[in-house]
Amino acid sequence: MPRYFFDIHGDVAAVSDTEGAVFANRDKAGKHAAQILAEIALHNPPENGCCHLLALVRDEAERVVFTTTLNVVGKPVDAPILLPGCRVGAVRTHSPAA
């Protein structure tokens, strides 16, 4: 099976993979790259309200064969937001499947 390498670029740093990992194909390697970005975002919440991450997946010939991005944006809300159709204190119920 082919070996793929994952280069991760963020707002403040970039890391180039020198070991790589073996996957059946580039799509499976791409899915793994997306999981890496999700883990980074989970453990490193954005400090300035947003976080932009990019993963480049390279094959053994150093060609980029897959890219994936993750953008996380968060901002505090000063006043509670009530979505249309929602009532304060309402309990959500689900109808039984027909």
Tab-separated table of C-alpha atoms in Angstrom:
chain	number	residue	atom	x	y	z
A	1	MET	CA	0.000	0.000	0.000
A	2	PRO	CA	1.186	3.542	-0.678
A	3	ARG	CA	2.583	5.878	1.951
A	4	TYR	CA	1.169	9.398	2.333
A	5	PHE	CA	2.598	12.433	4.124
A	6	PHE	CA	0.578	15.140	5.868
A	7	ASP	CA	1.695	18.764	5.894
A	8	ILE	CA	-0.375	20.903	8.258
A	9	HIS	CA	-0.544	24.679	7.942
A	10	GLY	CA	-2.228	26.882	10.534
A	11	ASP	CA	-2.509	30.559	11.365
A	12	VAL	CA	0.747	30.603	13.320
A	13	ALA	CA	2.678	27.468	12.376
A	14	ALA	CA	3.287	24.801	9.759
A	15	VAL	CA	4.452	21.217	10.231
A	16	SER	CA	5.823	18.975	7.505
A	17	ASP	CA	5.434	15.212	7.947
A	18	THR	CA	8.618	13.210	7.341
A	19	GLU	CA	7.354	9.768	8.441
A	20	GLY	CA	4.001	9.443	6.700
A	21	ALA	CA	1.461	6.675	7.063
A	22	VAL	CA	0.191	3.877	4.857
A	23	PHE	CA	-3.333	4.059	3.436
A	24	ALA	CA	-5.150	2.071	0.760
A	25	ASN	CA	-5.676	5.158	-1.416
A	26	ARG	CA	-5.561	8.940	-1.453
A	27	ASP	CA	-9.225	9.275	-0.446
A	28	LYS	CA	-8.592	7.365	2.781
A	29	ALA	CA	-5.481	9.480	3.369
A	30	GLY	CA	-7.592	12.601	2.740
A	31	LYS	CA	-10.156	11.460	5.305
A	32	HIS	CA	-7.328	10.997	7.790
A	33	ALA	CA	-6.105	14.536	7.033
A	34	ALA	CA	-9.568	15.903	7.846
A	35	GLN	CA	-9.516	13.991	11.144
A	36	ILE	CA	-6.129	15.508	11.971
A	37	LEU	CA	-7.495	19.022	11.419
A	38	ALA	CA	-10.563	18.283	13.556
A	39	GLU	CA	-8.320	17.056	16.396
A	40	ILE	CA	-6.161	20.172	16.177
A	41	ALA	CA	-9.236	22.416	16.291
A	42	LEU	CA	-10.687	20.453	19.206
A	43	HIS	CA	-7.582	20.849	21.356
A	44	ASN	CA	-6.613	24.352	20.242
A	45	PRO	CA	-9.657	26.615	20.303
A	46	PRO	CA	-9.190	29.877	18.388
A	47	GLU	CA	-7.858	32.726	20.498
A	48	ASN	CA	-8.742	35.561	18.143
A	49	GLY	CA	-12.169	34.244	17.132
A	50	CYS	CA	-11.102	32.224	14.127
A	51	CYS	CA	-8.760	29.453	13.120
A	52	HIS	CA	-7.826	28.470	9.570
A	53	LEU	CA	-6.200	25.076	9.019
A	54	LEU	CA	-4.973	23.465	5.803
A	55	ALA	CA	-3.703	19.934	5.250
A	56	LEU	CA	-1.760	18.929	2.166
A	57	VAL	CA	-1.493	15.200	1.530
A	58	ARG	CA	1.614	14.181	-0.428
A	59	ASP	CA	2.382	10.841	-2.034
A	60	GLU	CA	5.782	9.145	-2.059
A	61	ALA	CA	6.766	11.124	-5.160
A	62	GLU	CA	6.184	14.376	-3.179
A	63	ARG	CA	3.129	15.294	-5.272
A	64	VAL	CA	0.186	16.894	-3.469
A	65	VAL	CA	-2.689	14.489	-4.124
A	66	PHE	CA	-5.335	15.767	-1.683
A	67	THR	CA	-6.061	18.959	0.219
A	68	THR	CA	-8.529	19.687	2.965
A	69	THR	CA	-9.289	22.807	4.976
A	70	LEU	CA	-11.062	23.561	8.214
A	71	ASN	CA	-12.138	27.029	9.290
A	72	VAL	CA	-13.429	27.556	12.814
A	73	VAL	CA	-15.066	30.853	13.686
A	74	GLY	CA	-16.435	31.667	17.097
A	75	LYS	CA	-17.600	34.810	18.726
A	76	PRO	CA	-19.242	35.614	22.031
A	77	VAL	CA	-22.883	36.610	22.069
A	78	ASP	CA	-23.743	39.452	24.417
A	79	ALA	CA	-27.479	38.731	24.473
A	80	PRO	CA	-29.191	35.356	24.154
A	81	ILE	CA	-30.468	34.585	20.689
A	82	LEU	CA	-33.901	33.031	20.295
A	83	LEU	CA	-34.353	31.268	16.995
A	84	PRO	CA	-37.620	31.759	15.059
A	85	GLY	CA	-40.262	29.267	16.081
A	86	CYS	CA	-38.658	28.560	19.453
A	87	ARG	CA	-40.176	29.474	22.783
A	88	VAL	CA	-38.292	29.983	26.003
A	89	GLY	CA	-38.707	26.852	28.117
A	90	ALA	CA	-40.148	24.818	25.246
A	91	VAL	CA	-39.408	21.112	25.287
A	92	ARG	CA	-38.530	19.496	21.984
A	93	THR	CA	-40.499	16.364	21.263
A	94	HIS	CA	-40.153	13.882	18.473
A	95	SER	CA	-43.053	12.186	16.735
A	96	PRO	CA	-42.892	8.421	16.530
A	97	ALA	CA	-41.818	7.149	13.120
A	98	ALA	CA	-44.709	6.114	10.913
